[in-house]
Each structure stands twice: as structure tokens, then as C-alpha cells.
Coordinates of C-alpha atoms and ligand atoms in Angstrom, one line a residue:
X1 CA 31.1 38.8 -47.2
X2 CA 32.1 41.8 -49.2
X3 CA 32.5 45.4 -48.1
X4 CA 30.1 47.4 -50.2
X5 CA 29.5 51.1 -50.4
X6 CA 26.0 51.9 -51.7
X7 CA 25.0 55.3 -53.0
X8 CA 21.4 56.2 -53.9
X9 CA 18.8 54.7 -51.5
X10 CA 15.6 55.7 -53.4
X11 CA 12.7 53.5 -54.4
X12 CA 15.0 51.0 -56.1
X13 CA 18.3 51.5 -54.3
X14 CA 16.7 51.2 -50.8
X15 CA 15.5 47.6 -51.2
X16 CA 18.6 46.7 -53.2
X17 CA 20.9 47.8 -50.4
X18 CA 18.7 45.9 -47.9
X19 CA 19.0 42.7 -50.0
X20 CA 22.8 43.0 -50.0
X21 CA 22.8 43.4 -46.2
X22 CA 20.4 40.4 -45.9
X23 CA 22.8 38.3 -48.0
X24 CA 25.5 39.0 -45.4
X25 CA 27.5 41.7 -47.1
X26 CA 28.9 44.6 -45.0
X27 CA 27.0 47.5 -46.6
X28 CA 27.8 51.2 -45.9
X29 CA 24.9 53.2 -47.4
X30 CA 24.4 56.8 -48.2
X31 CA 22.0 59.2 -49.9
X32 CA 21.2 62.9 -49.9
X33 CA 18.1 62.0 -47.8
X34 CA 18.6 61.4 -44.1
X35 CA 15.3 59.5 -44.1
X36 CA 16.6 57.1 -46.7
X37 CA 19.8 56.5 -44.7
X38 CA 17.6 55.8 -41.6
X39 CA 15.6 53.2 -43.5
X40 CA 18.8 51.6 -44.8
X41 CA 20.2 51.4 -41.2
X42 CA 17.0 49.7 -40.1
X43 CA 17.5 47.2 -42.9
X44 CA 20.9 46.2 -41.6
X45 CA 23.3 48.7 -43.4
X46 CA 25.8 50.9 -41.8
X47 CA 25.2 54.7 -42.0
X48 CA 27.3 56.4 -44.6
X49 CA 27.8 60.2 -43.8
X50 CA 28.9 61.0 -47.3
X51 CA 29.9 59.4 -50.6
X52 CA 33.6 59.6 -49.6
X53 CA 32.8 57.9 -46.3
X54 CA 30.6 55.1 -47.9
X55 CA 33.3 54.2 -50.5
X56 CA 36.6 54.7 -48.7
X57 CA 36.8 51.2 -47.3
X58 CA 34.6 49.4 -49.9
X59 CA 35.7 46.6 -52.2
X60 CA 32.6 47.1 -54.3
X61 CA 30.7 50.4 -54.9
X62 CA 27.1 50.2 -56.1
X63 CA 25.2 53.3 -57.3
X64 CA 21.5 53.6 -58.0
X65 CA 20.9 57.3 -59.0
X66 CA 18.3 59.1 -61.0
X67 CA 20.1 60.1 -64.3
X68 CA 23.4 60.6 -66.1
X69 CA 24.2 64.0 -64.5
X70 CA 24.0 62.5 -61.0
X71 CA 26.1 59.6 -62.0
X72 CA 28.8 61.8 -63.5
X73 CA 29.0 64.0 -60.5
X74 CA 28.9 61.3 -57.9
X75 CA 31.7 59.4 -59.6
X76 CA 34.0 62.2 -60.9
X77 CA 33.7 65.2 -58.4
X78 CA 36.3 65.9 -55.8
X79 CA 34.3 64.2 -53.0
X80 CA 33.1 61.5 -55.3
X81 CA 33.7 57.8 -55.8
X82 CA 36.8 57.8 -58.0
X83 CA 38.7 60.2 -55.9
X84 CA 38.0 58.4 -52.6
X85 CA 37.7 54.7 -53.4
X86 CA 40.2 52.1 -52.3
X87 CA 42.7 50.8 -54.8
X88 CA 41.3 47.9 -56.8
X89 CA 37.6 48.5 -56.0
X90 CA 35.0 47.5 -58.5
X91 CA 32.2 50.0 -59.4
X92 CA 28.7 48.9 -60.4
X93 CA 26.3 51.6 -61.6
X94 CA 22.8 50.3 -61.8
X95 CA 21.1 53.6 -62.7
X96 CA 19.4 53.9 -66.1
X97 CA 21.3 56.6 -67.8
X98 CA 22.4 57.8 -71.3
X99 CA 25.0 55.6 -73.0
X100 CA 27.5 58.5 -73.4
X101 CA 27.5 59.2 -69.6
X102 CA 27.9 55.5 -68.9
X103 CA 30.9 55.2 -71.2
X104 CA 32.5 58.5 -70.0
X105 CA 32.3 57.5 -66.3
X106 CA 33.6 54.1 -67.1
X107 CA 36.6 55.6 -68.9
X108 CA 37.2 58.0 -66.0
X109 CA 37.3 55.0 -63.7
X110 CA 39.6 53.1 -66.0
X111 CA 42.0 56.0 -66.2
X112 CA 42.5 55.6 -62.4
X113 CA 42.8 51.8 -62.7
X114 CA 39.3 51.0 -61.4
X115 CA 37.1 48.3 -62.9
X116 CA 33.5 49.4 -63.7
X117 CA 30.4 47.9 -65.1
X118 CA 27.1 49.6 -66.1
X119 CA 24.3 47.3 -64.8
X120 CA 20.9 48.8 -65.4
X121 CA 17.9 46.8 -64.3
X122 CA 14.6 45.7 -65.6
X123 CA 11.9 45.2 -63.0
X124 CA 10.4 47.7 -60.7
X125 CA 10.2 48.3 -56.9
X126 CA 8.5 44.9 -56.4
X127 CA 11.4 43.1 -58.1
X128 CA 14.0 45.2 -56.3
X129 CA 12.3 44.2 -53.0
X130 CA 12.0 40.5 -53.9
X131 CA 15.6 40.4 -55.2
X132 CA 14.4 39.3 -58.6
X133 CA 15.7 42.1 -60.9
X134 CA 17.1 41.5 -64.3
X135 CA 20.6 43.0 -64.8
X136 CA 22.0 43.9 -68.2
X137 CA 25.7 44.4 -67.7
X138 CA 28.3 46.2 -69.8
X139 CA 32.0 46.1 -69.1
X140 CA 35.0 43.8 -69.4
X141 CA 34.4 40.1 -68.9
X142 CA 36.6 40.0 -65.8
X143 CA 34.7 42.9 -64.3
X144 CA 31.4 41.1 -65.1
X145 CA 32.6 38.0 -63.3
X146 CA 33.6 40.0 -60.2
X147 CA 30.2 41.8 -60.2
X148 CA 28.1 38.6 -60.6
X149 CA 28.0 37.4 -57.0
X150 CA 27.0 40.9 -55.8
X151 CA 24.3 41.2 -58.5
X152 CA 23.1 37.6 -57.5
X153 CA 22.0 39.0 -54.1
X154 CA 19.7 41.6 -55.9
X155 CA 18.6 39.8 -59.0
X156 CA 17.5 36.7 -60.7
X157 CA 18.6 37.1 -64.4
X158 CA 22.1 38.5 -65.0
X159 CA 23.3 39.0 -68.6
X160 CA 26.6 40.2 -69.9
X161 CA 25.8 42.5 -72.8
X162 CA 29.4 43.3 -73.9
X163 CA 31.6 46.3 -73.4
X164 CA 31.1 49.4 -71.3
X165 CA 27.7 51.1 -72.0
X166 CA 26.2 48.0 -73.6
X167 CA 24.1 47.3 -70.5
X168 CA 22.4 50.7 -71.1
X169 CA 22.1 49.9 -74.8
X170 CA 20.3 46.6 -74.0
X171 CA 18.0 48.4 -71.6
X172 CA 16.9 51.1 -74.0
X173 CA 16.5 48.7 -76.9
X174 CA 14.3 46.5 -74.8
X175 CA 12.2 49.4 -73.6
X176 CA 11.7 50.9 -77.0
X177 CA 10.3 47.6 -78.0
X178 CA 8.1 47.4 -74.9
X179 CA 6.8 51.0 -75.3
X180 CA 5.9 50.4 -79.0
X181 CA 4.2 47.1 -78.5
X182 CA 2.2 48.5 -75.6
X183 CA 0.9 51.3 -77.8
X184 CA 0.2 48.9 -80.7
X185 CA -1.7 46.6 -78.3
X186 CA -3.8 49.6 -77.1
X187 CA -4.6 50.5 -80.7
X188 CA -5.7 46.9 -81.5
X189 CA -8.0 46.6 -78.4
X190 CA -9.5 50.0 -79.0
X191 CA -10.1 49.3 -82.7
X192 CA -11.7 45.9 -81.8
X193 CA -14.0 47.5 -79.2
X194 CA -15.1 50.4 -81.5
X195 CA -16.0 47.7 -84.1
X196 CA -18.1 45.7 -81.6
X197 CA -15.6 43.0 -80.5
X198 CA -15.3 42.8 -76.7
X199 CA -11.8 42.8 -75.0
X200 CA -12.0 39.2 -73.7
X201 CA -13.0 37.6 -77.0
X202 CA -10.3 39.6 -78.9
X203 CA -7.7 38.6 -76.2
X204 CA -8.7 34.9 -76.4
X205 CA -8.2 35.0 -80.2
X206 CA -5.1 37.3 -80.5
X207 CA -3.2 35.9 -77.6
X208 CA -3.0 32.6 -79.4
X209 CA -2.5 34.2 -82.8
X210 CA 0.2 36.2 -84.5
X211 CA -0.5 39.5 -82.6
X212 CA 0.5 37.9 -79.3
X213 CA 3.1 39.8 -77.2
X214 CA 4.1 40.3 -73.5
X215 CA 2.2 43.6 -73.5
X216 CA -0.9 41.6 -74.3
X217 CA -0.6 38.3 -72.3
X218 CA 1.1 39.6 -69.2
X219 CA 0.1 43.2 -69.0
X220 CA -3.1 43.6 -71.1
X221 CA -3.9 47.4 -71.3
X222 CA -7.6 46.7 -71.7
X223 CA -9.3 45.9 -68.4
X224 CA -10.5 42.3 -67.9
X225 CA -8.4 39.6 -69.6
X226 CA -5.3 39.7 -67.4
X227 CA -6.3 39.9 -63.7
X228 CA -3.0 41.2 -62.4
X229 CA -2.6 44.0 -65.0
X230 CA -2.7 47.6 -63.9
X231 CA -5.6 48.2 -66.3
X232 CA -7.7 46.4 -63.6
X233 CA -6.8 48.9 -61.0
X234 CA -7.4 52.1 -63.0
X235 CA -3.8 52.0 -64.3
X236 CA -2.1 52.5 -60.9
X237 CA 1.6 51.6 -61.5
X238 CA 3.3 49.2 -61.9
X239 CA 5.8 51.0 -64.1
X240 CA 4.8 54.7 -64.4
X241 CA 4.4 56.4 -67.8
X242 CA 6.9 59.0 -66.5
X243 CA 9.6 56.2 -66.2
X244 CA 8.7 54.8 -69.7
X245 CA 9.0 58.4 -71.1
X246 CA 12.5 58.7 -69.5
X247 CA 13.6 55.5 -71.1
X248 CA 12.0 56.5 -74.5
X249 CA 13.9 59.8 -74.4
X250 CA 17.2 58.0 -73.7
X251 CA 16.5 55.7 -76.6
X252 CA 15.8 58.6 -79.0
X253 CA 18.8 60.5 -77.8
X254 CA 21.0 57.5 -78.4
X255 CA 19.3 56.8 -81.8
X256 CA 20.0 60.3 -83.0
X257 CA 23.7 60.0 -82.1
X258 CA 24.0 56.6 -83.8
X259 CA 21.9 57.8 -86.8
X260 CA 19.6 54.8 -86.2
X261 CA 16.1 55.3 -87.7
X262 CA 13.5 54.8 -85.0
X263 CA 10.2 56.2 -86.5
X264 CA 7.9 54.2 -84.2
X265 CA 10.1 55.0 -81.2
X266 CA 9.8 58.7 -82.0
X267 CA 6.0 58.4 -82.2
X268 CA 5.8 56.4 -79.0
X269 CA 7.9 59.0 -77.2
X270 CA 5.5 61.7 -78.4
X271 CA 2.5 59.8 -77.1
X272 CA 4.1 59.2 -73.6
X273 CA 5.0 63.0 -73.7
X274 CA 1.3 63.7 -74.2
X275 CA 0.5 61.7 -71.1
X276 CA 3.1 63.9 -69.3
X277 CA 1.6 67.1 -70.7
X278 CA -1.9 66.0 -69.6
X279 CA -0.5 65.4 -66.0
X280 CA -1.2 61.7 -66.3
X281 CA 2.3 60.3 -66.4
X282 CA 1.9 59.0 -62.8
X283 CA -0.4 56.3 -64.3
X284 CA 1.1 53.0 -65.4
X285 CA 2.6 53.1 -68.9
X286 CA -0.3 50.8 -70.1
X287 CA -2.5 53.8 -69.2
X288 CA -1.6 55.1 -72.6
X289 CA -4.8 53.1 -73.4
X290 CA -6.7 56.1 -72.0
X291 CA -5.0 58.4 -74.4
X292 CA -5.5 56.1 -77.4
X293 CA -9.2 55.6 -76.6
X294 CA -9.8 59.4 -76.1
X295 CA -10.3 59.1 -72.3
X296 CA -7.5 61.5 -71.3
Ligands
NAD1 P1 14.7 57.6 -56.8 O1 14.6 59.0 -57.2 O2 13.6 57.0 -55.9 O3 16.1 57.4 -56.0 C1 17.3 58.1 -56.4 C2 18.0 58.4 -55.1 O4 19.3 58.9 -55.4 C3 17.3 59.4 -54.2 O5 17.1 58.8 -52.9 C4 18.3 60.6 -54.2 O6 18.2 61.3 -52.9 C5 19.6 59.9 -54.4 N1 20.6 60.8 -54.9 C6 20.6 61.7 -55.9 N2 21.7 62.3 -56.0 C7 22.6 61.9 -55.0 C8 23.9 62.2 -54.6 N3 24.6 63.1 -55.2 N4 24.4 61.5 -53.5 C9 23.7 60.6 -52.9 N5 22.4 60.2 -53.3 C10 21.9 60.9 -54.3 O7 14.8 56.8 -58.1 P2 14.6 55.2 -58.3 O8 13.1 55.0 -58.7 O9 15.2 54.5 -57.2 O10 15.4 54.9 -59.6 C11 16.8 54.9 -59.7 C12 17.3 54.5 -61.0 O11 16.7 53.2 -61.4 C13 16.8 55.5 -62.1 O12 17.9 55.6 -63.1 C14 15.6 54.8 -62.8 O13 15.4 55.1 -64.1 C15 16.0 53.3 -62.6 N6 14.9 52.4 -62.6 C16 13.8 52.6 -61.8 C17 12.8 51.7 -61.8 C18 11.5 52.0 -60.9 O14 10.5 51.3 -61.1 N7 11.6 52.9 -60.0 C19 12.8 50.5 -62.6 C20 14.0 50.3 -63.3 C21 15.0 51.2 -63.3

């Protein structure tokens, strides 16, 4: 049993904190939302009145916050994690944030002799609830080893991606690939249909041929072939286009800084931004099919 301070009890953090409590850890949980703290208490956590209160006695601090600005402030401000944590505590930030913020906060922690890993996740609310998330972890090997038993209670696949920030790098590199292959899959199904080839027949052929990808076989954006895909429930998420756009923007921001050419990533970001502009970014990201087929 480990004493854990958990900050950020939203769609993802709520069930993650609940799973830590279920695994027998002593979790003090806090959020800006009283309702979220109430739900965490019902799930077996202790109420945390503030960030300082949640972390002051914790051996491990876990954060699950919206974006880089929140992570920077929760860790580095006067009433934040670094100023109030117990000596020797380990910090795990599972938020999806920009690489620069991840590395800056990790350095700030290191300056005060705290170990920290960035550990963003793949998998949505369902995986957070089931405790089957994939964690991509950046940080020193010894910190990764310390984090592993905690992450085990919330996830199924846990990868060490290298130094601080590399968890975020793995996450955005995977998502740029996913975003692009989803759009490519939409284009192919739309083209096939326009030329008179039905979705099921094209799926049967392409899913066993060289065009096969996860976007096609597990999450087909054309209704019909994959029963569980959001395309069969009018693109209700799943993984919302707004979340994909957030990850695409992080990927492009990082690519610009690294001077990495990502021409298809840039195009994909622009297409998901059009879904946002049309007010349709609450659809699943495979709903980009509607845009490609002229139905938005
Ligand atoms: P969310 O908006 O539901 O939850 C964020 C929580 O952080 C909120 O409850 C908010 O009140 C709290 N918060 C913000 N500032 C705070 C502060 N200063 N102190 C205490 N609490 C604070 O977001 P989410 O869907 O849970 O996502 C969290 C992170 O996980 C994001 O970075 C997101 O990109 C990533 N992610 C989400 C999903 C998903 O499917 N939702 C999947 C993978 C990764």
C-alpha cells in the first residue's frame, strides 16, 4: 500500500484514482470541482482539500490535468506539488501535454531532488475505468521502476520510452500516425463508394491486402464492416475529434520546434480543425468520414 496524492479527477483521472483505491492504495484526491472530489470519495479515496493537502503526506503524486499550462501551475506554484510534497516523493504526470512543458516541469522537480516521470496514456474513459490503459513513460530508469507498480493498477501495457518528455513524444508520434491513417482510410472508402464498390466488399478485400491498418480493421470509419466502430452509432465517441485535434496540434507544435517535416500531419490537423469550425468536433474522430464525404 502506497500513500498517493491524486490531482485532476476528470473523465480520466476520476476512474484512475478509483482504480488506485481499489488496488488497496491510500489515495488522497483533489480537483477544482467539489463534485469530482465527492465521486472520488464514494470510490474509496480520501478527500483532498487542496493540492498542498493532497500531496503533503504522499509517497507518490499522480496528476491528470487538461494541458501544459495546468501542469506547470499545479507543480510549480507556491501552493503546488513541488513546494509541498514530502522529501523523496515520486511524481507521475499522466496528462497529455506539450513536450517542452513536460521537460520544464521535470527539471523543476529534479532541481528540488524529486523524481518525476511523464506518463501519458492511450485509451479513453472506458480503458481508464477498466484499468487497461497503455502508459508511455519518460524519465530515468530508476523512476520508471518506482512508477511501474502504481501504473500497473491503472493500466495493462506500460512502456519506458526514454528520458523525460519521451512519453509525450511517443504519444504524439503514435497519434499523428493514427490521425493520418484514419483520414486515409476515409478517403479510400469514400472513393470506393463513389466508384460503385460497397463498403463491406472493399473492407473484405483491403483488410487482407496492403491497405490494412488498425483504423480499418478495428475502427472502420465507414458504417457496416466493424460492428463495434463508432461509425455504426452515428460517430458518437469513442475518442472525440476535439481530443484528436488537441493531440495533432501538440504534434505540429513539437514538429515545428524540432524542424521535422510533417506535411500529412499538417493536413490532418487542418481537417480536424474544420470539424471544430463546423461545430462537429464532439463526434468521434472517425467522423472525419462525414467531412471527407461532404456530409458536414
Ligand atoms: P477533464 O477535463 O475531464 O479533467 C481534467 C480535470 O482537471 C478536471 O476535473 C479539472 O477540474 C481538473 N483541474 C484542472 N486544473 C486543476 C487544478 N489547478 N487543480 C486541481 N484540478 C484541476 O480531462 P480528461 O478527459 O480527464 O483528460 C485529462 C488528460 O488526459 C488530458 O491531458 C487529455 O488530453 C488526456 N487524455 C484524455 C483521454 C480521454 O479520452 N478523455 C484519453 C487519453 C488522454
